[in-house]
Amino acid sequence: MIRMVLDVEDLADTRFALSPLHETVVSLRVLRDPGLSALHLPWRRRVLDRLGALDTSLLMSLVAPRRTLPDFLTPRPAAFAPAFEDELAVVRRTLPQTVRRDLLATYAPDALPEPLRDATAADTRALALRDTVCDLLAQYWEIAIAPMWAQMRLLLEADMTYRARQLALGGARLLFADMHPNLRWQDGVLHIDQMISRYHVAVSGRGLLLLPSVFAHKPAPPVSPEEPPVLSYPTRGVATLWAAAPTPDATALVALLGAPRAKLLSLLDEPLPTVEIARRFRVTPSAVSQHLRVLHATGLLTRTRDGRQVLYGRSPLGDQLVGHSAARPLTAKGGPVTG
């Protein structure tokens, strides 16, 4: 069991954050152990098909048999929703002695597996392994998490909204009451049951950071009590994340937008200028511009400047409405149009 003692100031400083790096690292557990969560099997199948030449033996070695992970790979986020690259930059600055300490703690009392063993030989070996792992995680992020991060973030933010309401209605007791069966709040102490690590730590003015997680299967504080107080926990609604989107109904789209705008939205498989859109519809550019303004204002279109022309293309939301899986990249010479 792990016990975290929170005084009044710690509770006042309890906050939430999102961590794309944390989700990337924790997802390795599901990748290694498909029995951990049946809900993630559709995601796991897609990712395994795309890993290609990635060094999966090194990736999988980051997860110990008892499912622990090195703490240095999941630093406490410095902002509410840091970029993946910014978090990875923090990991790239990890000292060699911390790399060794966390790897040994992850596998203790067992010996490190062969892909990680060099880290204990010398500082240069530890730093080389750190940098190799960071490069590998950057590639893995692009394949496994980045394509779904927008949807994952919406789910995580919805959970935070729910938790904030629980805290407002019933304080810390209600906040932790339905977070997970392994969590229990009593007399100023947060009890985390069924943990491999065992320690008792006073938060002591550092505040508790709560990280909802798509891939966490149970509450997970740091392996070491020396790390800043962070608690990752399973988010609500994961079962909805990998469900296939309903097939759009073309007649419903017309009913929603009207026939001209629905037809215009369906046309923009590739970015086009106003004049070309007008030519294809055999109407004046001013007539098209009115519809384009409305569709852009509602977030269904994006626009960018290419020299003297403004190109319009579907946004991801527009793609979803017409039944496409992803928007085409909208690139141009002059950058985005904001006005």
XYZ file of C-alpha atoms in Angstrom:
339
model
C 0.000 0.000 0.000
C 1.063 3.583 -0.671
C -0.121 6.389 1.582
C -0.023 10.055 0.641
C -0.617 12.545 3.442
C -2.259 15.748 2.201
C -2.819 18.726 4.457
C -5.209 21.615 3.768
C -2.670 23.445 1.603
C -2.007 20.315 -0.454
C -5.712 19.840 -1.100
C -6.008 23.489 -2.108
C -3.144 22.940 -4.566
C -4.501 19.683 -6.009
C -4.903 20.109 -9.747
C -5.315 18.204 -13.006
C -3.112 17.978 -16.075
C -2.853 16.151 -19.384
C 0.330 14.411 -20.439
C 0.765 13.058 -23.973
C 4.130 11.597 -22.944
C 2.563 9.774 -20.007
C -0.088 8.252 -22.288
C 2.613 7.211 -24.758
C 4.704 5.477 -22.108
C 1.791 3.845 -20.243
C 0.343 2.513 -23.505
C 3.389 0.242 -23.711
C 1.825 -1.892 -20.965
C -1.190 -2.607 -23.172
C 1.056 -3.243 -26.150
C 3.063 -5.794 -24.152
C 0.154 -7.424 -22.352
C -3.049 -7.688 -24.469
C -4.879 -9.261 -21.541
C -4.537 -6.080 -19.516
C -7.564 -4.456 -21.120
C -9.845 -5.921 -23.743
C -11.161 -2.416 -24.445
C -7.851 -1.466 -26.075
C -7.553 -4.485 -28.381
C -8.736 -2.554 -31.515
C -6.077 0.098 -30.846
C -3.419 -2.535 -30.173
C -4.115 -4.387 -33.426
C -3.823 -1.193 -35.472
C -0.583 -0.161 -33.783
C 1.116 -3.540 -34.143
C 0.465 -3.420 -37.883
C 2.269 -0.061 -38.132
C 5.345 -0.496 -35.949
C 7.441 -1.808 -38.826
C 11.173 -1.512 -38.148
C 10.876 0.068 -34.691
C 13.044 -1.562 -32.008
C 10.167 -3.216 -30.185
C 12.489 -5.272 -27.970
C 13.817 -2.072 -26.395
C 10.332 -0.563 -26.186
C 8.908 -3.625 -24.459
C 11.856 -3.855 -22.065
C 10.771 -0.533 -20.545
C 7.838 -2.410 -18.990
C 8.938 -4.736 -16.191
C 7.141 -8.079 -15.630
C 5.291 -6.489 -12.706
C 4.166 -3.694 -15.116
C 6.219 -0.941 -13.499
C 7.806 1.766 -15.664
C 10.861 3.986 -15.120
C 9.791 7.209 -13.391
C 12.137 9.392 -15.438
C 10.086 8.659 -18.566
C 6.970 10.274 -17.071
C 8.073 13.589 -15.514
C 5.459 15.659 -13.730
C 3.931 18.009 -16.356
C 4.973 21.631 -15.840
C 1.811 22.960 -17.520
C -1.812 21.928 -17.850
C -1.364 20.382 -21.296
C 2.278 20.410 -22.403
C 3.263 19.401 -25.919
C 4.745 15.947 -26.327
C 8.003 17.453 -27.616
C 8.340 19.681 -24.545
C 7.860 16.752 -22.182
C 10.334 14.629 -24.098
C 12.865 17.474 -23.878
C 12.653 17.182 -20.084
C 13.415 13.459 -20.292
C 16.412 14.171 -22.536
C 17.919 16.197 -19.663
C 17.673 13.353 -17.134
C 20.926 12.774 -15.272
C 22.648 9.402 -15.786
C 22.401 8.481 -12.094
C 18.621 9.046 -12.241
C 18.349 6.858 -15.345
C 20.166 4.034 -13.550
C 18.233 4.483 -10.313
C 14.840 4.376 -12.035
C 15.666 1.418 -14.262
C 16.904 -0.603 -11.291
C 13.848 0.364 -9.222
C 11.552 -0.643 -12.076
C 12.950 -4.182 -12.204
C 13.913 -4.691 -8.557
C 14.588 -7.232 -7.175
C 15.247 -8.749 -10.618
C 18.190 -7.964 -12.867
C 17.785 -5.634 -15.823
C 17.072 -7.288 -19.185
C 19.747 -7.245 -21.866
C 18.495 -4.153 -23.787
C 18.791 -2.021 -20.600
C 21.853 -3.580 -18.991
C 24.383 -1.165 -20.504
C 22.891 1.711 -18.517
C 24.572 0.427 -15.353
C 28.060 0.274 -16.900
C 28.980 3.971 -17.079
C 27.452 7.444 -17.312
C 28.079 7.586 -21.058
C 26.188 4.306 -21.533
C 23.273 5.555 -19.418
C 23.074 8.787 -21.430
C 23.281 6.908 -24.719
C 20.433 4.619 -23.666
C 18.373 7.615 -22.490
C 18.761 9.338 -25.862
C 18.013 6.164 -27.818
C 14.841 5.585 -25.788
C 13.752 9.200 -26.363
C 14.233 8.877 -30.115
C 12.300 5.623 -30.078
C 9.438 7.111 -28.051
C 9.213 10.040 -30.480
C 8.709 7.599 -33.370
C 6.278 5.490 -31.364
C 4.237 8.595 -30.420
C 3.750 9.480 -34.094
C 2.571 5.955 -34.910
C 0.537 4.952 -31.865
C -0.799 8.019 -30.048
C -0.607 11.205 -32.129
C -3.259 10.117 -34.698
C -5.786 9.680 -31.864
C -4.570 12.345 -29.453
C -7.331 14.864 -30.277
C -10.051 12.321 -29.427
C -8.157 11.114 -26.370
C -7.744 14.659 -25.095
C -11.498 15.321 -25.353
C -12.167 12.200 -23.285
C -9.578 13.176 -20.652
C -10.915 16.728 -20.388
C -14.460 15.398 -19.944
C -13.233 13.280 -17.033
C -11.551 16.302 -15.437
C -14.769 18.301 -15.725
C -16.629 15.518 -13.940
C -13.972 15.245 -11.196
C -13.921 19.003 -10.642
C -17.672 18.887 -10.084
C -17.273 16.015 -7.620
C -14.691 18.037 -5.714
C -16.966 21.078 -5.639
C -19.934 19.040 -4.389
C -18.279 16.830 -1.794
C -14.629 17.750 -1.306
C -11.761 15.269 -1.420
C -13.867 12.365 -0.181
C -16.239 12.586 -3.164
C -13.403 13.373 -5.570
C -11.686 10.051 -4.845
C -14.833 8.020 -4.061
C -15.465 6.595 -7.541
C -12.048 7.123 -9.111
C -11.041 3.473 -8.562
C -11.735 0.722 -5.985
C -8.055 0.801 -4.969
C -8.309 4.425 -3.793
C -9.565 5.434 -0.380
C -9.563 8.858 1.280
C -9.584 8.857 5.080
C -8.493 11.378 7.716
C -6.278 13.405 5.418
C -4.539 10.372 3.915
C -4.990 9.007 0.406
C -4.611 5.210 0.551
C -3.632 3.420 -2.675
C -4.112 -0.319 -2.276
C -2.664 -3.301 -4.159
C 0.597 -1.585 -5.065
C 3.914 -3.364 -5.570
C 5.818 -0.404 -4.136
C 5.150 0.426 -0.498
C 5.814 3.789 1.065
C 4.312 6.534 3.207
C 4.972 10.067 1.993
C 3.886 13.522 3.135
C 3.034 15.748 0.192
C 4.213 18.663 2.348
C 3.111 21.673 0.362
C 3.982 20.286 -3.063
C 0.358 19.685 -4.024
C -1.025 16.578 -5.711
C -1.196 16.416 -9.504
C -3.941 14.182 -10.925
C -3.491 12.696 -14.393
C -6.506 10.987 -15.974
C -5.239 8.299 -18.312
C -6.713 6.353 -21.193
C -4.270 3.472 -20.776
C -3.979 3.258 -16.980
C -5.689 0.124 -15.635
C -5.434 1.189 -11.992
C -4.156 4.185 -9.960
C -0.410 4.646 -10.395
C 1.744 6.943 -8.249
C 5.512 7.150 -8.875
C 7.537 4.041 -8.094
C 9.848 6.127 -5.916
C 8.625 8.327 -3.015
C 11.369 10.799 -3.952
C 9.439 11.870 -7.063
C 6.951 14.794 -6.960
C 3.420 13.693 -5.958
C 1.531 12.570 -9.062
C -1.355 10.146 -9.345
C -2.396 8.685 -12.674
C -5.816 7.037 -12.709
C -8.121 5.389 -15.317
C -10.362 7.889 -17.066
C -14.065 7.382 -17.508
C -15.564 6.484 -20.903
C -12.658 4.558 -22.441
C -15.087 2.047 -23.965
C -16.364 4.764 -26.309
C -12.931 5.789 -27.589
C -12.192 3.029 -30.089
C -15.802 2.450 -31.166
C -16.355 2.939 -34.889
C -18.027 6.222 -35.779
C -21.552 5.896 -37.192
C -21.783 6.037 -40.985
C -22.874 9.529 -42.028
C -26.277 9.809 -43.678
C -26.121 12.010 -46.774
C -29.765 13.024 -46.457
C -29.174 14.053 -42.839
C -26.260 16.251 -43.940
C -28.524 18.039 -46.431
C -31.156 18.496 -43.734
C -28.552 19.962 -41.414
C -26.744 22.303 -43.797
C -29.046 22.725 -46.747
C -28.384 21.270 -50.193
C -25.938 23.955 -51.497
C -23.677 23.894 -48.425
C -23.774 20.097 -48.129
C -22.768 19.805 -51.795
C -20.006 22.402 -51.329
C -18.630 20.609 -48.264
C -18.619 17.289 -50.130
C -16.782 18.880 -53.068
C -13.738 19.965 -51.083
C -11.754 16.731 -51.058
C -8.823 18.974 -52.012
C -8.323 22.672 -51.192
C -9.804 24.968 -53.859
C -10.007 28.745 -54.384
C -13.342 30.564 -54.452
C -13.203 31.179 -58.195
C -12.711 27.492 -58.993
C -15.533 26.471 -56.651
C -17.821 29.009 -58.313
C -16.845 27.719 -61.773
C -17.717 24.154 -60.822
C -21.095 25.213 -59.425
C -21.702 27.614 -62.325
C -22.518 30.499 -60.004
C -20.836 33.814 -59.191
C -17.903 33.911 -56.718
C -19.911 36.211 -54.431
C -22.664 33.586 -54.136
C -20.088 30.952 -53.151
C -18.327 33.299 -50.717
C -21.434 33.583 -48.567
C -21.595 29.815 -48.060
C -17.844 29.571 -47.512
C -17.977 32.206 -44.747
C -20.711 30.316 -42.912
C -18.982 26.922 -43.206
C -15.663 28.423 -42.071
C -17.281 30.236 -39.131
C -18.815 26.965 -37.910
C -15.466 25.143 -38.058
C -16.302 22.898 -41.024
C -13.733 24.499 -43.332
C -10.154 25.658 -43.009
C -8.569 28.295 -45.190
C -5.078 29.355 -46.118
C -3.471 31.819 -48.500
C -1.508 30.726 -51.557
C -0.135 33.901 -53.101
C -3.180 36.017 -53.979
C -5.622 33.165 -53.661
C -7.433 31.863 -50.608
C -7.793 28.082 -50.588
C -10.667 26.395 -48.738
C -10.564 22.805 -47.523
C -12.494 20.641 -45.098
C -11.532 20.667 -41.436
C -11.388 17.391 -39.458
C -14.938 18.128 -38.275
C -16.063 18.677 -41.860
C -14.421 15.395 -42.824
C -16.351 13.568 -40.137
C -19.626 15.014 -41.376
C -19.073 13.810 -44.918
C -17.627 10.463 -43.834
C -13.871 10.920 -44.415
C -11.392 9.642 -41.830
C -8.968 12.561 -41.888
C -8.582 15.963 -43.442
C -6.100 16.526 -46.231
C -3.195 18.745 -45.166
C -3.770 22.319 -46.243
C -0.421 23.820 -47.187
C 0.433 27.032 -48.954
C 3.123 29.614 -49.441
C 1.719 32.457 -47.419
C 0.516 30.831 -44.195
C -2.941 30.689 -42.661
C -5.628 33.270 -43.207
C -6.965 34.638 -39.957
C -9.292 37.331 -41.173
